[in-house]
XYZ file of C-alpha atoms in Angstrom:
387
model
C -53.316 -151.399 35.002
C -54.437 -152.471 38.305
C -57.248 -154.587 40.182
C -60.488 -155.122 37.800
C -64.056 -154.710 39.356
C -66.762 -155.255 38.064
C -69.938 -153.989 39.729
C -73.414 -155.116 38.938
C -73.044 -156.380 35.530
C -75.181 -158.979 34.950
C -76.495 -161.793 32.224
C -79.041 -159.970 30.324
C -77.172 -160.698 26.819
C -77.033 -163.973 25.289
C -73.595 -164.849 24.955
C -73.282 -165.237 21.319
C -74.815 -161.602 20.589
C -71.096 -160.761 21.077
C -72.559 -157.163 22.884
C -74.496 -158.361 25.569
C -72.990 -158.902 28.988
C -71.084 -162.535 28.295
C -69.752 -160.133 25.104
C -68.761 -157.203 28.098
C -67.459 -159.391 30.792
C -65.333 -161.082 27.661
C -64.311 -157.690 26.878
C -62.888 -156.813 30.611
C -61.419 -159.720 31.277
C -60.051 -161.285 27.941
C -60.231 -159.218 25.615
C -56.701 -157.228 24.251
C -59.262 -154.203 23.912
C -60.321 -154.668 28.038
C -57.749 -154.366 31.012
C -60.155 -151.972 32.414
C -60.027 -151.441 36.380
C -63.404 -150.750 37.642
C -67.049 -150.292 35.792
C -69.641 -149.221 37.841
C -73.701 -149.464 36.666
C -75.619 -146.868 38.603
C -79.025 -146.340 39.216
C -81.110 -143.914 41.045
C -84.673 -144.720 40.281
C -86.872 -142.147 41.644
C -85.077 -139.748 38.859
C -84.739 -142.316 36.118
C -80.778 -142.488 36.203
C -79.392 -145.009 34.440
C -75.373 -144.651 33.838
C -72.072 -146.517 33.726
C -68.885 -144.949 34.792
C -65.876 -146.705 33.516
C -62.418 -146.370 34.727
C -59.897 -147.919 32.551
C -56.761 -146.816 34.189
C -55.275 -144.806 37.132
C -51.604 -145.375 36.408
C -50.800 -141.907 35.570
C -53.501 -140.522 38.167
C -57.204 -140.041 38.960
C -59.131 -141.164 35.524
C -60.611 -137.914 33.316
C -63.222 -138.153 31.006
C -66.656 -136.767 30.404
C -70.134 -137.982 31.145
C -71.877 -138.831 27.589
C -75.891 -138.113 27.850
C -77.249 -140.444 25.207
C -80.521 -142.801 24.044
C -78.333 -145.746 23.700
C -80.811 -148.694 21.913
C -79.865 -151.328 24.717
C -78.070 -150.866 27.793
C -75.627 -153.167 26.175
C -74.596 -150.582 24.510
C -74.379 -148.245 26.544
C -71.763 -150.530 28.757
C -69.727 -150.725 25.172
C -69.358 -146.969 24.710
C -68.689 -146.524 28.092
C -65.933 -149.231 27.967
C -64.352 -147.886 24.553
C -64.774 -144.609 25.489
C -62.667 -144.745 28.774
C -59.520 -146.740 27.331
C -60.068 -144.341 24.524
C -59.279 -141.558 27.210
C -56.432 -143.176 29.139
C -54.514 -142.654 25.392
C -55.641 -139.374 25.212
C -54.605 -138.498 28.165
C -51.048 -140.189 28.371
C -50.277 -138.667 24.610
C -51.675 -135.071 25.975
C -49.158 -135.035 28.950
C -51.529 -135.025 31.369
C -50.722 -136.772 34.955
C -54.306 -138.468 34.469
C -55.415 -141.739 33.647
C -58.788 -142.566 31.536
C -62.480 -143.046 32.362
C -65.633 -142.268 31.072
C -69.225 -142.092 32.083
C -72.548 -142.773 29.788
C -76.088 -141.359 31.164
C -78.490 -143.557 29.109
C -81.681 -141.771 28.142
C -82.752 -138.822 25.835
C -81.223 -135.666 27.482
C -84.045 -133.466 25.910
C -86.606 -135.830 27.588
C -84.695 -136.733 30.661
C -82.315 -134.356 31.862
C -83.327 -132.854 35.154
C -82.036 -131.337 38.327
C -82.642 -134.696 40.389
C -80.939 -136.763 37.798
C -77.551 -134.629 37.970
C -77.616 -134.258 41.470
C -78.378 -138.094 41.959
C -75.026 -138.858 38.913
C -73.096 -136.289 41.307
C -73.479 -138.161 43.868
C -72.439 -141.603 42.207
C -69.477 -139.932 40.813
C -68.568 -138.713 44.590
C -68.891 -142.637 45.748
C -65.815 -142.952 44.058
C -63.632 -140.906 46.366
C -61.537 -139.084 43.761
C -60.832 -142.111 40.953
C -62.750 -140.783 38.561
C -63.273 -137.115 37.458
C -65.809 -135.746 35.202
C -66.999 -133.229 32.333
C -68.617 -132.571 29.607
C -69.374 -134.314 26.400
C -72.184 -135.440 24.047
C -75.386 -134.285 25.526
C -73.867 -132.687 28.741
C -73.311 -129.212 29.121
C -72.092 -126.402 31.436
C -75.216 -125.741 33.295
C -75.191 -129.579 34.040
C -71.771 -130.190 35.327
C -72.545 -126.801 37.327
C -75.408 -129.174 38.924
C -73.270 -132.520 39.597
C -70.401 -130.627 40.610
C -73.045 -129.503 44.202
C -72.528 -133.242 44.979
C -68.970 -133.750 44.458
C -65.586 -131.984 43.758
C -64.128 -134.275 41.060
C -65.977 -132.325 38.564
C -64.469 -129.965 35.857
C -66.237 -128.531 32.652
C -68.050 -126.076 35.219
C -68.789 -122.264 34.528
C -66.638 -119.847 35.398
C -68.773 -118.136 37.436
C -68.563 -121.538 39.603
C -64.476 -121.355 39.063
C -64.941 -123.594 36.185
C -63.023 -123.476 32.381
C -66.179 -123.051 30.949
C -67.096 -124.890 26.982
C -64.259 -126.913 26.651
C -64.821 -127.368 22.556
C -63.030 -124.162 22.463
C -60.057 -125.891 22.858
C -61.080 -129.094 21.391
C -61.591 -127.466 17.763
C -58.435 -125.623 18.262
C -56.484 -128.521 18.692
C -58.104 -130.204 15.926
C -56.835 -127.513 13.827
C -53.443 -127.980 15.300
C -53.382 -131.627 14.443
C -55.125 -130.853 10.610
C -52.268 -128.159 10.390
C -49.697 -130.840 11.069
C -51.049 -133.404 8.642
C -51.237 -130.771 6.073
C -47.470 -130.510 6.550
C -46.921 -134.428 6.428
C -49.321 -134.842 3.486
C -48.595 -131.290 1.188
C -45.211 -130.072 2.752
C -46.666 -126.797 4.308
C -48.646 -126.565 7.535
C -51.498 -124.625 6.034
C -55.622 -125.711 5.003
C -55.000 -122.587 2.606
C -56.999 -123.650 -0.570
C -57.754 -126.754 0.690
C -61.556 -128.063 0.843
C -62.396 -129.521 4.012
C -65.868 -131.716 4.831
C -66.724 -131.714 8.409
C -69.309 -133.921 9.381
C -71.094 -132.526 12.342
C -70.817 -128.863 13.248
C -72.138 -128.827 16.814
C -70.472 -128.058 19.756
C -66.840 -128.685 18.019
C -67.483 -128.853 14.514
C -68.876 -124.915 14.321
C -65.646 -123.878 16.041
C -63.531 -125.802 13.323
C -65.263 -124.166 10.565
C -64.101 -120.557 11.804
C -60.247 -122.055 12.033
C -60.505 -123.198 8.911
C -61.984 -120.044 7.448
C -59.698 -118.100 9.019
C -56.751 -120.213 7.599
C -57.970 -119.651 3.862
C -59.776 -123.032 3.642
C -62.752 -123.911 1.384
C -65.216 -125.654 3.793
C -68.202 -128.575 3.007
C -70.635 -128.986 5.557
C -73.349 -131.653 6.936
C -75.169 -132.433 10.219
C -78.545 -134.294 11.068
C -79.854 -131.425 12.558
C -80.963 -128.200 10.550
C -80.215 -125.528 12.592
C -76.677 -126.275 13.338
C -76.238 -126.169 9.049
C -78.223 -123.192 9.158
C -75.907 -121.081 11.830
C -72.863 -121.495 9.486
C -74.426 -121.147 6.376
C -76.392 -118.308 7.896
C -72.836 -116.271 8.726
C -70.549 -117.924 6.340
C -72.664 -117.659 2.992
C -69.767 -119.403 1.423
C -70.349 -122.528 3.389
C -71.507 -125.019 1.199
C -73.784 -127.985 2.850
C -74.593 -131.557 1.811
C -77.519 -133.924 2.625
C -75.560 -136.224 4.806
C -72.133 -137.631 5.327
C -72.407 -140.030 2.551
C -73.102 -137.539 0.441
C -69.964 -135.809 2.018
C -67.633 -138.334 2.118
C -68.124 -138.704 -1.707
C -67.675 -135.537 -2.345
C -64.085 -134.281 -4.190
C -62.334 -133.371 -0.428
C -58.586 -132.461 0.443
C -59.728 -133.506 4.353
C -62.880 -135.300 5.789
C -62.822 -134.212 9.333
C -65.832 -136.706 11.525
C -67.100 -134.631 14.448
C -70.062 -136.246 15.332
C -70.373 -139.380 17.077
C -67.801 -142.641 16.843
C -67.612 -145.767 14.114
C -67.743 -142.957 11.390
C -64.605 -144.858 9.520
C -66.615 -148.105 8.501
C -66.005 -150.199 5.525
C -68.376 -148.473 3.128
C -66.385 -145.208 4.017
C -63.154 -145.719 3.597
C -64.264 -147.308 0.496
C -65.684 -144.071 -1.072
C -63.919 -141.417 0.439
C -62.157 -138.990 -1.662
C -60.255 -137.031 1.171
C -56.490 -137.809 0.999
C -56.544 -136.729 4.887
C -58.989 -137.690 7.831
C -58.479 -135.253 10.275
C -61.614 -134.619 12.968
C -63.085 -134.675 16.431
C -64.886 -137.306 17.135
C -64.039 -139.974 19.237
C -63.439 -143.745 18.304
C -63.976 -142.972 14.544
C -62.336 -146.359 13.479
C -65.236 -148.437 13.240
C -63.329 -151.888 14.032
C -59.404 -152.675 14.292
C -58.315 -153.132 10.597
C -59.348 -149.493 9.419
C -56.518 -148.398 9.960
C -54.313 -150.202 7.729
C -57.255 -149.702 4.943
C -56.528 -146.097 5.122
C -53.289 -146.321 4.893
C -53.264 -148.790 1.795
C -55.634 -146.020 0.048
C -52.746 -143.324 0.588
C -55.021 -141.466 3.254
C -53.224 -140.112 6.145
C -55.321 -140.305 9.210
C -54.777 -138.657 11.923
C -55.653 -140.482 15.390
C -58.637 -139.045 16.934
C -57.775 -139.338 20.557
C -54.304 -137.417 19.626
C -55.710 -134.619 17.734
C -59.271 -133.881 19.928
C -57.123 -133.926 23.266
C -57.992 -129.537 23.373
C -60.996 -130.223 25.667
C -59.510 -132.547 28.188
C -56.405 -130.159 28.366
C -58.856 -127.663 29.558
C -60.515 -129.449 32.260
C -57.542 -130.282 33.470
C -56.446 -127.470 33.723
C -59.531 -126.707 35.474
C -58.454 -128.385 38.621
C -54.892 -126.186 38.883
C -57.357 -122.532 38.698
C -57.703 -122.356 35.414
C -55.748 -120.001 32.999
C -56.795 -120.244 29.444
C -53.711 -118.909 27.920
C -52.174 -121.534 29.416
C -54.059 -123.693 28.521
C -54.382 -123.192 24.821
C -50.061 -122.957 24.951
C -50.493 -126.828 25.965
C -53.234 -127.188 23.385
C -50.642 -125.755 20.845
C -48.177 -128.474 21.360
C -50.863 -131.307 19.724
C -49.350 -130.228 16.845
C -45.754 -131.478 17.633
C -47.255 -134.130 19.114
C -48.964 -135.425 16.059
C -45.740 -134.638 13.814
C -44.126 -136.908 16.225
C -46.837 -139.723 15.393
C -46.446 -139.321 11.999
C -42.838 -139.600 11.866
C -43.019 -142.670 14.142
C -45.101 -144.396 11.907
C -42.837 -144.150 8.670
C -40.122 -145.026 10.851
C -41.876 -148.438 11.978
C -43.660 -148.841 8.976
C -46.847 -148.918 10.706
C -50.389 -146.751 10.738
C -49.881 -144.001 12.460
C -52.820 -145.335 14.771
C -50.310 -147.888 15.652
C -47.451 -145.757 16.402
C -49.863 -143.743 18.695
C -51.413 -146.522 20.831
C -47.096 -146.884 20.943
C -46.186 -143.917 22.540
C -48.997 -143.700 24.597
C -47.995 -147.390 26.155
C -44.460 -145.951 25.961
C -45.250 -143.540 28.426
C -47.666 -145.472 31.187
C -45.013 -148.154 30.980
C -42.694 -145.653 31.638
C -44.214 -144.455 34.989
C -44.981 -146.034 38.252
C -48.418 -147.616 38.431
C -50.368 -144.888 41.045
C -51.590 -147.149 43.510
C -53.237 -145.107 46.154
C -55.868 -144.601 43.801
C -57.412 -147.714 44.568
C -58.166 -146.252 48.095
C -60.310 -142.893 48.626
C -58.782 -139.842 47.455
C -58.375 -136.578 49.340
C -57.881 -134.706 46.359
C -58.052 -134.265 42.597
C -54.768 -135.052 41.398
C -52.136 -137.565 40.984
């Protein structure tokens, strides 16, 4: 994957927390999880920045992923998301056919509290320090309006608006290919490529999740409904009467389900989950929803197809992307499309290998970065935007 660096991390964990920064450095360097390339801890302390940009891999070109606004409990953990989060993307990326590698980027803080025209400017200008490796968007806690605002400091920022010659909300295309990938499931697990009659549980219908109920309701499906915040329940149920809602996601997850789709935030497939779920399908956007390696194989020894996260909730980065070529959405939803084939493909690599098809997924994905010429010039500063 390239040459590691490490900047600024330093021993503020004990070592047998397992999270602190013995358990990160462990991570880069030995762990089968790590083989990241560069992690950079940024701080700009006159506007209370505090973020981590990871890039796991350049091999297929400069690393995409969004910048994740959240109130992490430690900066320990923030590192950790940051770290999953970008090898998460290089996956996505290689199985979405993109020429770009994976990275990601975690603003630590309370976005409601924090957020502010000097912070974005001052991330902008981090993100521009790195000459073109890493490109950035949108993602939990960062909108639009913001990336508008970083993107003044740099030009390795997509996600913008398009009155700034951006793609716009890119969980347009997220939900959509959600849908594509529940579509294809439905095929593997029911024979026909249809949520008709189905009942589908979302958990989370924010910025993706609202999008996926309309698909859904459009394709004849009964939906099930939760989020921790009231107003985001109350916008469906307020236009879609027949929307039902439940308390919470464990109440969802035990209730009588065809598909539990997890669109909130990662580790949503635990122990205690899998356990009680009732959904012979798990099928949503979220990424990282397999709480620890092992999952996997528990799903599959219930009979529950799952289909991997970073395959089916590719839509947004497709759009971004697509961002940096003058974006055309048509065209971009055409590529979108495809996540459907793609995650056929998994599935029928899997019962060919006899494996989950998580497995057969991290597969092709390794298939094809092995397959191509490690990009080398993007250890040096970039002139543009592409590989």
């Amino acid at each position: 994957m390239g040459v590691t660096t490490v900047t600024d991390v330093r021993q503020t964990g004990r070592p047998d927390e397992g999270v602190g920064a013995e358990g990160v450095l462990a991570k880069l360097f030995r762990s089968e999880q790590g083989g990241h390339e560069q992690v950079v801890l940024c701080q700009d302390r006159a506007s209370g920045l505090k973020a981590v940009i990871a890039i796991h891999s350049t091999a297929l070109g400069a690393a995409l992923g969004g910048t994740r606004f959240f109130p992490y409990a430690s900066d320990e953990e923030a590192v950790a998301d940051a770290l999953n989060l970008a090898r998460g993307m290089t996956y996505k990326n290689a199985l979405a056919g993109l020429d770009h590698g994976g990275g990601k980027a975690v603003i630590i803080g309370d976005p409601e509290i924090l957020r502010s025209e000097e912070l974005l400017l001052a991330y902008g200008r981090f993100v521009a320090s790195l000459g073109g490796r890493y490109v950035t968007a949108c993602d939990v806690g960062t909108y639009v309006a913001d990336m508008d605002v970083v993107a003044r400091e740099n030009r390795w920022t997509t996600g913008r608006s398009p009155e700034q010659g951006g793609a716009g909300d890119s969980s347009v295309l997220t939900a959509f290919g959600v849908f594509q990938g529940m579509r294809a499931a439905a095929e593997a697990q029911w024979g026909e490529p249809t949520l008709r009659g189905r009942r589908i549980g979302i958990a989370g219908v924010g910025k993706v999740g609202h999008h996926l109920v309309e698909h859904l309701l459009d394709d004849g499906a009964e939906v099930v409904i939760t989020d921790v915040r009231k107003d985001a329940v109350d916008r469906i149920t307020t236009r879609h009467p027949d929307v039902t809602a439940v308390r919470d996601a464990d109440v969802l997850v035990r209730t009588p389900l065809d598909v539990y789709a997890p669109c909130a935030l990662g580790g949503a497939l635990d122990d205690p989950t899998v356990a009680a779920l009732t959904a012979t399908v798990v099928c949503g956007a979220a990424n990282n929803q397999l709480a620890h390696p092992g999952v996997e194989k528990d799903l599959a020894d219930r009979g529950i197809l799952y289909a991997p996260d970073y395959v089916v909730n590719a839509g947004g980065v497709i759009q971004v992307a697509d961002e940096l070529h003058g974006f055309e959405f048509d065209r971009a939803k055409a590529k979108a499309e495809k996540i459907y084939d793609t995650t056929a493909a998994i599935f029928e690599r899997a019962a060919a290998d006899g494996v989950p098809p998580a497995v057969a997924a991290d597969r092709l994905a390794e298939q094809r970065i092995a397959d191509r010429t490690p990009a080398e010039h993007w250890l040096r500063p970039a002139t543009g935007v592409t590989g």
